[in-house]
PDB file of C-alpha atoms in Angstrom:
ATOM      1  CA  UNK A   1     -31.659   2.977   5.618  1.00 42.00           C
ATOM      2  CA  UNK A   2     -33.804   6.102   6.165  1.00 41.00           C
ATOM      3  CA  UNK A   3     -31.901   8.948   7.722  1.00 39.00           C
ATOM      4  CA  UNK A   4     -33.384  10.300  11.057  1.00 42.00           C
ATOM      5  CA  UNK A   5     -31.634  13.712  10.615  1.00 40.00           C
ATOM      6  CA  UNK A   6     -34.361  16.173   9.506  1.00 40.00           C
ATOM      7  CA  UNK A   7     -31.899  18.063   7.376  1.00 37.00           C
ATOM      8  CA  UNK A   8     -31.213  15.167   5.207  1.00 36.00           C
ATOM      9  CA  UNK A   9     -34.572  13.604   5.221  1.00 40.00           C
ATOM     10  CA  UNK A  10     -36.481  16.621   4.072  1.00 42.00           C
ATOM     11  CA  UNK A  11     -33.788  17.555   1.494  1.00 43.00           C
ATOM     12  CA  UNK A  12     -34.657  16.689  -2.147  1.00 44.00           C
ATOM     13  CA  UNK A  13     -30.979  16.268  -2.842  1.00 40.00           C
ATOM     14  CA  UNK A  14     -30.881  13.105  -0.571  1.00 34.00           C
ATOM     15  CA  UNK A  15     -33.191  10.300  -1.667  1.00 42.00           C
ATOM     16  CA  UNK A  16     -34.254   7.323   0.335  1.00 41.00           C
ATOM     17  CA  UNK A  17     -32.271   4.293  -0.328  1.00 43.00           C
ATOM     18  CA  UNK A  18     -28.953   5.283   1.243  1.00 43.00           C
ATOM     19  CA  UNK A  19     -27.501   7.199  -1.603  1.00 39.00           C
ATOM     20  CA  UNK A  20     -27.397  10.798  -2.426  1.00 40.00           C
ATOM     21  CA  UNK A  21     -28.529  11.785  -5.926  1.00 42.00           C
ATOM     22  CA  UNK A  22     -28.050  15.252  -7.444  1.00 38.00           C
ATOM     23  CA  UNK A  23     -29.537  16.851 -10.521  1.00 47.00           C
ATOM     24  CA  UNK A  24     -27.101  16.860 -13.404  1.00 51.00           C
ATOM     25  CA  UNK A  25     -26.723  20.342 -15.016  1.00 48.00           C
ATOM     26  CA  UNK A  26     -27.701  20.477 -18.614  1.00 60.00           C
ATOM     27  CA  UNK A  27     -25.560  21.900 -21.328  1.00 57.00           C
ATOM     28  CA  UNK A  28     -27.735  25.026 -21.384  1.00 58.00           C
ATOM     29  CA  UNK A  29     -27.079  25.447 -17.604  1.00 50.00           C
ATOM     30  CA  UNK A  30     -23.350  25.206 -17.956  1.00 44.00           C
ATOM     31  CA  UNK A  31     -23.416  27.632 -20.906  1.00 54.00           C
ATOM     32  CA  UNK A  32     -25.344  30.091 -18.692  1.00 53.00           C
ATOM     33  CA  UNK A  33     -22.874  29.811 -15.844  1.00 41.00           C
ATOM     34  CA  UNK A  34     -20.071  30.383 -18.376  1.00 46.00           C
ATOM     35  CA  UNK A  35     -21.570  33.508 -19.948  1.00 53.00           C
ATOM     36  CA  UNK A  36     -22.709  34.941 -16.460  1.00 43.00           C
ATOM     37  CA  UNK A  37     -20.674  38.238 -15.640  1.00 49.00           C
ATOM     38  CA  UNK A  38     -18.020  37.916 -13.054  1.00 46.00           C
ATOM     39  CA  UNK A  39     -18.644  39.397  -9.602  1.00 43.00           C
ATOM     40  CA  UNK A  40     -17.744  43.096  -9.379  1.00 49.00           C
ATOM     41  CA  UNK A  41     -15.424  44.723  -6.873  1.00 47.00           C
ATOM     42  CA  UNK A  42     -18.419  45.907  -4.967  1.00 47.00           C
ATOM     43  CA  UNK A  43     -20.034  42.541  -4.803  1.00 47.00           C
ATOM     44  CA  UNK A  44     -16.882  41.123  -3.342  1.00 52.00           C
ATOM     45  CA  UNK A  45     -16.256  43.907  -0.795  1.00 80.00           C
ATOM     46  CA  UNK A  46     -13.152  45.280  -2.595  1.00 89.00           C
ATOM     47  CA  UNK A  47     -12.146  48.963  -2.901  1.00 93.00           C
ATOM     48  CA  UNK A  48     -13.356  50.848  -6.016  1.00 94.00           C
ATOM     49  CA  UNK A  49     -12.793  54.298  -7.400  1.00 93.00           C
ATOM     50  CA  UNK A  50     -16.360  55.363  -6.232  1.00 94.00           C
ATOM     51  CA  UNK A  51     -15.590  54.268  -2.809  1.00 94.00           C
ATOM     52  CA  UNK A  52     -12.606  56.629  -2.734  1.00 95.00           C
ATOM     53  CA  UNK A  53     -14.620  59.523  -4.397  1.00 95.00           C
ATOM     54  CA  UNK A  54     -17.491  59.142  -1.841  1.00 96.00           C
ATOM     55  CA  UNK A  55     -15.336  58.927   1.246  1.00 96.00           C
ATOM     56  CA  UNK A  56     -13.179  61.848   0.085  1.00 96.00           C
ATOM     57  CA  UNK A  57     -16.337  64.019  -0.438  1.00 96.00           C
ATOM     58  CA  UNK A  58     -17.377  63.021   3.066  1.00 96.00           C
ATOM     59  CA  UNK A  59     -14.063  64.125   4.599  1.00 96.00           C
ATOM     60  CA  UNK A  60     -14.051  67.220   2.618  1.00 95.00           C
ATOM     61  CA  UNK A  61     -17.633  68.059   3.649  1.00 96.00           C
ATOM     62  CA  UNK A  62     -16.732  67.950   7.322  1.00 97.00           C
ATOM     63  CA  UNK A  63     -13.448  69.820   6.914  1.00 97.00           C
ATOM     64  CA  UNK A  64     -15.032  72.688   4.644  1.00 96.00           C
ATOM     65  CA  UNK A  65     -17.989  72.994   6.977  1.00 96.00           C
ATOM     66  CA  UNK A  66     -15.714  73.354  10.028  1.00 96.00           C
ATOM     67  CA  UNK A  67     -13.340  75.786   8.070  1.00 95.00           C
ATOM     68  CA  UNK A  68     -16.271  78.028   6.925  1.00 94.00           C
ATOM     69  CA  UNK A  69     -17.650  78.132  10.616  1.00 94.00           C
ATOM     70  CA  UNK A  70     -14.304  79.081  11.913  1.00 94.00           C
ATOM     71  CA  UNK A  71     -13.600  81.622   9.162  1.00 93.00           C
ATOM     72  CA  UNK A  72     -17.181  83.450   9.200  1.00 91.00           C
ATOM     73  CA  UNK A  73     -18.501  82.913  12.637  1.00 89.00           C
ATOM     74  CA  UNK A  74     -15.826  82.095  15.254  1.00 87.00           C
ATOM     75  CA  UNK A  75     -12.980  84.477  13.785  1.00 82.00           C
ATOM     76  CA  UNK A  76     -10.447  82.572  16.147  1.00 86.00           C
ATOM     77  CA  UNK A  77      -7.525  83.878  18.062  1.00 87.00           C
ATOM     78  CA  UNK A  78      -4.001  82.220  18.032  1.00 86.00           C
ATOM     79  CA  UNK A  79      -4.728  79.774  20.890  1.00 90.00           C
ATOM     80  CA  UNK A  80      -7.633  78.000  18.976  1.00 92.00           C
ATOM     81  CA  UNK A  81      -5.602  77.813  15.700  1.00 91.00           C
ATOM     82  CA  UNK A  82      -2.453  76.535  17.227  1.00 91.00           C
ATOM     83  CA  UNK A  83      -4.302  74.181  19.323  1.00 93.00           C
ATOM     84  CA  UNK A  84      -6.252  72.793  16.321  1.00 93.00           C
ATOM     85  CA  UNK A  85      -2.982  72.526  14.438  1.00 92.00           C
ATOM     86  CA  UNK A  86      -1.411  70.359  17.182  1.00 93.00           C
ATOM     87  CA  UNK A  87      -4.463  68.315  17.726  1.00 94.00           C
ATOM     88  CA  UNK A  88      -4.688  67.726  13.817  1.00 93.00           C
ATOM     89  CA  UNK A  89      -1.135  66.694  13.701  1.00 92.00           C
ATOM     90  CA  UNK A  90      -1.480  64.210  16.639  1.00 94.00           C
ATOM     91  CA  UNK A  91      -4.743  62.686  15.084  1.00 94.00           C
ATOM     92  CA  UNK A  92      -3.153  62.436  11.617  1.00 92.00           C
ATOM     93  CA  UNK A  93      -0.212  60.493  13.050  1.00 92.00           C
ATOM     94  CA  UNK A  94      -2.450  58.240  14.907  1.00 93.00           C
ATOM     95  CA  UNK A  95      -4.533  57.539  11.697  1.00 92.00           C
ATOM     96  CA  UNK A  96      -1.356  57.107   9.661  1.00 90.00           C
ATOM     97  CA  UNK A  97       0.463  54.590  11.968  1.00 89.00           C
ATOM     98  CA  UNK A  98      -2.552  52.778  13.138  1.00 83.00           C
ATOM     99  CA  UNK A  99      -2.957  49.088  11.961  1.00 83.00           C
ATOM    100  CA  UNK A 100      -6.747  49.419  11.646  1.00 89.00           C
ATOM    101  CA  UNK A 101      -8.764  51.840   9.590  1.00 90.00           C
ATOM    102  CA  UNK A 102     -10.885  54.161  11.898  1.00 93.00           C
ATOM    103  CA  UNK A 103     -13.301  56.131   9.823  1.00 93.00           C
ATOM    104  CA  UNK A 104     -14.666  57.855  12.851  1.00 94.00           C
ATOM    105  CA  UNK A 105     -11.183  59.180  13.826  1.00 95.00           C
ATOM    106  CA  UNK A 106     -10.662  60.332  10.171  1.00 95.00           C
ATOM    107  CA  UNK A 107     -13.716  62.408  10.383  1.00 96.00           C
ATOM    108  CA  UNK A 108     -12.695  63.931  13.718  1.00 96.00           C
ATOM    109  CA  UNK A 109      -9.389  64.667  12.175  1.00 96.00           C
ATOM    110  CA  UNK A 110     -11.248  66.528   9.347  1.00 96.00           C
ATOM    111  CA  UNK A 111     -13.258  68.518  11.772  1.00 96.00           C
ATOM    112  CA  UNK A 112     -10.164  69.564  13.776  1.00 96.00           C
ATOM    113  CA  UNK A 113      -8.241  70.276  10.592  1.00 96.00           C
ATOM    114  CA  UNK A 114     -11.040  72.438   9.346  1.00 96.00           C
ATOM    115  CA  UNK A 115     -10.770  74.642  12.377  1.00 95.00           C
ATOM    116  CA  UNK A 116      -7.091  75.051  11.619  1.00 96.00           C
ATOM    117  CA  UNK A 117      -7.594  75.764   7.964  1.00 96.00           C
ATOM    118  CA  UNK A 118     -10.401  78.149   8.630  1.00 95.00           C
ATOM    119  CA  UNK A 119      -8.447  79.926  11.399  1.00 94.00           C
ATOM    120  CA  UNK A 120      -5.245  80.446   9.355  1.00 94.00           C
ATOM    121  CA  UNK A 121      -7.145  81.436   6.280  1.00 95.00           C
ATOM    122  CA  UNK A 122      -8.956  84.128   8.332  1.00 94.00           C
ATOM    123  CA  UNK A 123      -5.555  85.392   9.486  1.00 92.00           C
ATOM    124  CA  UNK A 124      -4.217  85.701   5.877  1.00 93.00           C
ATOM    125  CA  UNK A 125      -7.522  87.386   4.625  1.00 93.00           C
ATOM    126  CA  UNK A 126      -7.199  89.986   7.556  1.00 92.00           C
ATOM    127  CA  UNK A 127      -3.672  90.859   6.469  1.00 90.00           C
ATOM    128  CA  UNK A 128      -3.645  90.364   2.686  1.00 91.00           C
ATOM    129  CA  UNK A 129      -7.331  90.903   1.811  1.00 90.00           C
ATOM    130  CA  UNK A 130     -10.259  88.663   1.374  1.00 90.00           C
ATOM    131  CA  UNK A 131      -9.265  87.870  -2.324  1.00 93.00           C
ATOM    132  CA  UNK A 132      -6.164  85.666  -1.252  1.00 95.00           C
ATOM    133  CA  UNK A 133      -8.377  82.667   0.049  1.00 95.00           C
ATOM    134  CA  UNK A 134     -10.473  82.172  -3.163  1.00 95.00           C
ATOM    135  CA  UNK A 135      -7.167  82.592  -5.091  1.00 96.00           C
ATOM    136  CA  UNK A 136      -5.484  79.777  -3.014  1.00 96.00           C
ATOM    137  CA  UNK A 137      -8.611  77.521  -3.477  1.00 96.00           C
ATOM    138  CA  UNK A 138      -8.415  78.158  -7.143  1.00 97.00           C
ATOM    139  CA  UNK A 139      -4.665  77.427  -7.336  1.00 96.00           C
ATOM    140  CA  UNK A 140      -5.241  74.200  -5.316  1.00 96.00           C
ATOM    141  CA  UNK A 141      -7.931  72.992  -7.786  1.00 96.00           C
ATOM    142  CA  UNK A 142      -5.724  73.860 -10.792  1.00 96.00           C
ATOM    143  CA  UNK A 143      -2.709  72.082  -9.329  1.00 96.00           C
ATOM    144  CA  UNK A 144      -4.724  68.972  -8.515  1.00 96.00           C
ATOM    145  CA  UNK A 145      -6.324  68.833 -11.922  1.00 96.00           C
ATOM    146  CA  UNK A 146      -3.006  69.232 -13.685  1.00 95.00           C
ATOM    147  CA  UNK A 147      -1.196  66.491 -11.636  1.00 96.00           C
ATOM    148  CA  UNK A 148      -4.210  64.210 -12.302  1.00 95.00           C
ATOM    149  CA  UNK A 149      -4.044  64.831 -15.899  1.00 95.00           C
ATOM    150  CA  UNK A 150      -0.234  64.310 -16.014  1.00 95.00           C
ATOM    151  CA  UNK A 151      -0.709  61.182 -14.102  1.00 94.00           C
ATOM    152  CA  UNK A 152      -3.567  59.704 -16.266  1.00 93.00           C
ATOM    153  CA  UNK A 153      -1.373  60.537 -19.396  1.00 92.00           C
ATOM    154  CA  UNK A 154       1.541  58.567 -18.038  1.00 91.00           C
ATOM    155  CA  UNK A 155       3.687  61.672 -18.082  1.00 93.00           C
ATOM    156  CA  UNK A 156       4.205  61.603 -14.254  1.00 92.00           C
ATOM    157  CA  UNK A 157       4.256  58.188 -12.839  1.00 91.00           C
ATOM    158  CA  UNK A 158       5.341  56.599  -9.463  1.00 92.00           C
ATOM    159  CA  UNK A 159       8.320  54.383  -9.083  1.00 92.00           C
ATOM    160  CA  UNK A 160      10.461  53.171  -6.230  1.00 92.00           C
ATOM    161  CA  UNK A 161      13.251  55.780  -6.981  1.00 94.00           C
ATOM    162  CA  UNK A 162      10.573  58.497  -7.389  1.00 94.00           C
ATOM    163  CA  UNK A 163       9.102  57.567  -4.002  1.00 94.00           C
ATOM    164  CA  UNK A 164      12.533  57.624  -2.261  1.00 95.00           C
ATOM    165  CA  UNK A 165      13.582  60.964  -3.721  1.00 94.00           C
ATOM    166  CA  UNK A 166      10.207  62.436  -2.758  1.00 94.00           C
ATOM    167  CA  UNK A 167      10.217  61.174   0.731  1.00 94.00           C
ATOM    168  CA  UNK A 168      13.732  62.431   1.320  1.00 95.00           C
ATOM    169  CA  UNK A 169      12.782  65.922  -0.057  1.00 95.00           C
ATOM    170  CA  UNK A 170       9.577  65.839   2.051  1.00 93.00           C
ATOM    171  CA  UNK A 171      11.337  64.997   5.361  1.00 93.00           C
ATOM    172  CA  UNK A 172      13.992  67.584   4.637  1.00 94.00           C
ATOM    173  CA  UNK A 173      11.387  70.175   3.988  1.00 93.00           C
ATOM    174  CA  UNK A 174       9.616  69.297   7.120  1.00 91.00           C
ATOM    175  CA  UNK A 175      12.735  69.605   9.203  1.00 93.00           C
ATOM    176  CA  UNK A 176      13.543  73.005   7.556  1.00 91.00           C
ATOM    177  CA  UNK A 177       9.953  74.130   8.400  1.00 89.00           C
ATOM    178  CA  UNK A 178      10.380  72.999  12.185  1.00 88.00           C
ATOM    179  CA  UNK A 179      13.721  74.848  12.408  1.00 89.00           C
ATOM    180  CA  UNK A 180      12.339  78.021  10.812  1.00 86.00           C
ATOM    181  CA  UNK A 181       9.459  77.828  13.220  1.00 84.00           C
ATOM    182  CA  UNK A 182      11.630  77.610  16.269  1.00 85.00           C
ATOM    183  CA  UNK A 183      13.669  80.534  14.849  1.00 81.00           C
ATOM    184  CA  UNK A 184      10.566  82.584  14.438  1.00 78.00           C
ATOM    185  CA  UNK A 185       9.386  81.991  17.920  1.00 77.00           C
ATOM    186  CA  UNK A 186      12.841  82.783  19.321  1.00 78.00           C
ATOM    187  CA  UNK A 187      13.709  85.949  17.332  1.00 75.00           C
ATOM    188  CA  UNK A 188      10.399  86.987  15.722  1.00 71.00           C
ATOM    189  CA  UNK A 189      11.940  86.623  12.249  1.00 77.00           C
ATOM    190  CA  UNK A 190      11.447  84.024   9.537  1.00 81.00           C
ATOM    191  CA  UNK A 191      13.055  83.243   6.279  1.00 83.00           C
ATOM    192  CA  UNK A 192       9.784  83.672   4.593  1.00 83.00           C
ATOM    193  CA  UNK A 193       9.269  87.371   5.612  1.00 80.00           C
ATOM    194  CA  UNK A 194      12.892  88.302   4.950  1.00 76.00           C
ATOM    195  CA  UNK A 195      11.993  89.707   1.593  1.00 75.00           C
ATOM    196  CA  UNK A 196      13.723  89.089  -1.861  1.00 81.00           C
ATOM    197  CA  UNK A 197      13.759  86.052  -3.938  1.00 88.00           C
ATOM    198  CA  UNK A 198      14.581  83.404  -1.512  1.00 89.00           C
ATOM    199  CA  UNK A 199      11.176  83.196   0.167  1.00 90.00           C
ATOM    200  CA  UNK A 200       9.490  82.938  -3.181  1.00 92.00           C
ATOM    201  CA  UNK A 201      11.777  80.090  -4.185  1.00 93.00           C
ATOM    202  CA  UNK A 202      11.313  78.220  -0.936  1.00 93.00           C
ATOM    203  CA  UNK A 203       7.471  78.524  -1.056  1.00 93.00           C
ATOM    204  CA  UNK A 204       7.365  77.640  -4.678  1.00 94.00           C
ATOM    205  CA  UNK A 205       9.386  74.650  -3.854  1.00 95.00           C
ATOM    206  CA  UNK A 206       6.825  73.723  -1.327  1.00 95.00           C
ATOM    207  CA  UNK A 207       4.029  74.026  -3.800  1.00 96.00           C
ATOM    208  CA  UNK A 208       5.915  71.775  -6.277  1.00 96.00           C
ATOM    209  CA  UNK A 209       6.696  69.206  -3.567  1.00 96.00           C
ATOM    210  CA  UNK A 210       3.131  69.111  -2.321  1.00 96.00           C
ATOM    211  CA  UNK A 211       1.833  68.682  -5.916  1.00 96.00           C
ATOM    212  CA  UNK A 212       4.207  65.848  -6.558  1.00 96.00           C
ATOM    213  CA  UNK A 213       2.995  63.965  -3.361  1.00 96.00           C
ATOM    214  CA  UNK A 214      -0.458  63.874  -5.208  1.00 96.00           C
ATOM    215  CA  UNK A 215       1.261  61.279  -7.418  1.00 95.00           C
ATOM    216  CA  UNK A 216       1.742  58.925  -4.536  1.00 95.00           C
ATOM    217  CA  UNK A 217      -1.873  59.354  -3.526  1.00 95.00           C
ATOM    218  CA  UNK A 218      -3.032  58.624  -7.011  1.00 95.00           C
ATOM    219  CA  UNK A 219      -0.761  55.438  -7.231  1.00 95.00           C
ATOM    220  CA  UNK A 220      -2.127  54.135  -3.929  1.00 94.00           C
ATOM    221  CA  UNK A 221      -5.635  54.480  -5.195  1.00 94.00           C
ATOM    222  CA  UNK A 222      -4.773  52.842  -8.486  1.00 94.00           C
ATOM    223  CA  UNK A 223      -2.742  49.980  -7.042  1.00 93.00           C
ATOM    224  CA  UNK A 224      -5.256  49.516  -4.247  1.00 93.00           C
ATOM    225  CA  UNK A 225      -8.141  48.920  -6.756  1.00 94.00           C
ATOM    226  CA  UNK A 226      -5.977  46.906  -9.077  1.00 92.00           C
ATOM    227  CA  UNK A 227      -4.808  44.522  -6.215  1.00 92.00           C
ATOM    228  CA  UNK A 228      -8.284  44.244  -4.791  1.00 90.00           C
ATOM    229  CA  UNK A 229      -7.710  45.862  -1.278  1.00 92.00           C
ATOM    230  CA  UNK A 230     -10.739  45.736   1.115  1.00 93.00           C
ATOM    231  CA  UNK A 231     -13.313  48.304   0.871  1.00 92.00           C
ATOM    232  CA  UNK A 232     -12.267  49.881   4.085  1.00 93.00           C
ATOM    233  CA  UNK A 233      -9.048  51.139   2.729  1.00 94.00           C
ATOM    234  CA  UNK A 234     -10.903  53.619   0.603  1.00 95.00           C
ATOM    235  CA  UNK A 235     -10.898  55.657   3.832  1.00 95.00           C
ATOM    236  CA  UNK A 236      -7.188  55.372   3.996  1.00 94.00           C
ATOM    237  CA  UNK A 237      -6.898  56.607   0.356  1.00 94.00           C
ATOM    238  CA  UNK A 238      -9.299  59.451   0.868  1.00 95.00           C
ATOM    239  CA  UNK A 239      -7.403  60.552   4.032  1.00 96.00           C
ATOM    240  CA  UNK A 240      -3.993  60.696   2.347  1.00 94.00           C
ATOM    241  CA  UNK A 241      -5.502  62.553  -0.639  1.00 95.00           C
ATOM    242  CA  UNK A 242      -7.137  65.172   1.772  1.00 96.00           C
ATOM    243  CA  UNK A 243      -3.975  65.631   3.756  1.00 95.00           C
ATOM    244  CA  UNK A 244      -1.986  66.338   0.588  1.00 96.00           C
ATOM    245  CA  UNK A 245      -4.635  68.822  -0.634  1.00 96.00           C
ATOM    246  CA  UNK A 246      -4.689  70.747   2.680  1.00 96.00           C
ATOM    247  CA  UNK A 247      -0.827  70.938   2.554  1.00 95.00           C
ATOM    248  CA  UNK A 248      -0.972  72.096  -1.066  1.00 97.00           C
ATOM    249  CA  UNK A 249      -3.624  74.770  -0.271  1.00 97.00           C
ATOM    250  CA  UNK A 250      -1.362  76.042   2.718  1.00 96.00           C
ATOM    251  CA  UNK A 251       1.672  76.247   0.576  1.00 95.00           C
ATOM    252  CA  UNK A 252      -0.126  78.092  -2.210  1.00 96.00           C
ATOM    253  CA  UNK A 253      -1.685  80.499   0.460  1.00 96.00           C
ATOM    254  CA  UNK A 254       1.727  81.428   1.652  1.00 94.00           C
ATOM    255  CA  UNK A 255       3.114  81.807  -1.793  1.00 94.00           C
ATOM    256  CA  UNK A 256       0.448  84.306  -2.722  1.00 94.00           C
ATOM    257  CA  UNK A 257       1.061  86.243   0.534  1.00 92.00           C
ATOM    258  CA  UNK A 258       4.905  86.488  -0.197  1.00 91.00           C
ATOM    259  CA  UNK A 259       4.200  87.540  -3.764  1.00 90.00           C
ATOM    260  CA  UNK A 260       1.730  90.170  -2.556  1.00 87.00           C
ATOM    261  CA  UNK A 261       4.222  91.319   0.195  1.00 80.00           C
ATOM    262  CA  UNK A 262       7.024  91.678  -2.434  1.00 70.00           C
ATOM    263  CA  UNK A 263       5.087  94.100  -4.643  1.00 67.00           C
TER     264      UNK A 263
END
């Protein structure tokens, strides 16, 4: 019986007579399908290294532009810098604990964090000279390149124990920093400006700790690509990498200031 459905009646795969007939693939067709390359991560909507690099560059572009404008043009006071620091902390927590990836919010974070970084860099430059900022930038790049080389060579790798120890150290360092900040606001003194070897050791520990956290970022990117995470998680990977690099830059900036102050 002839079908009255126009989809079936106009389809060459369905012939009149009540039975569907299909073209049988030849041996050449089967061989061609077998030899065809598999779909790439880009074609399947999975995260790739290029995705992470592009998104990291986008976040850094916003952050550096905001930092440069704050450093060169605005020359901010304490209110703007402290406000940007608090706003950046809140935005960072929202991005970190959120269940959905929000690229727009990540870029807003980069803008606010750029104001903070530019402002605090301006303060350090005013007190310790303009050379301290490019020195801190160079130190950050060297630390990043070193940790990446060690990770790629397999000398430093992530593991459950490594992550646990690093997180405990990170939380402890954060609590110490908050206590020191409260002590500074109350008494006007800080462990870092007490002179001697202790501030150097504490600041050096912060630099090492921030550098080791890069291993967690590298591992997240590697595992995400290997396990086929959706492409949107490239924003998450880029965000984590930028947060760690900003932290590392601030720690190196403080260490350079302490070393210069001890001369």
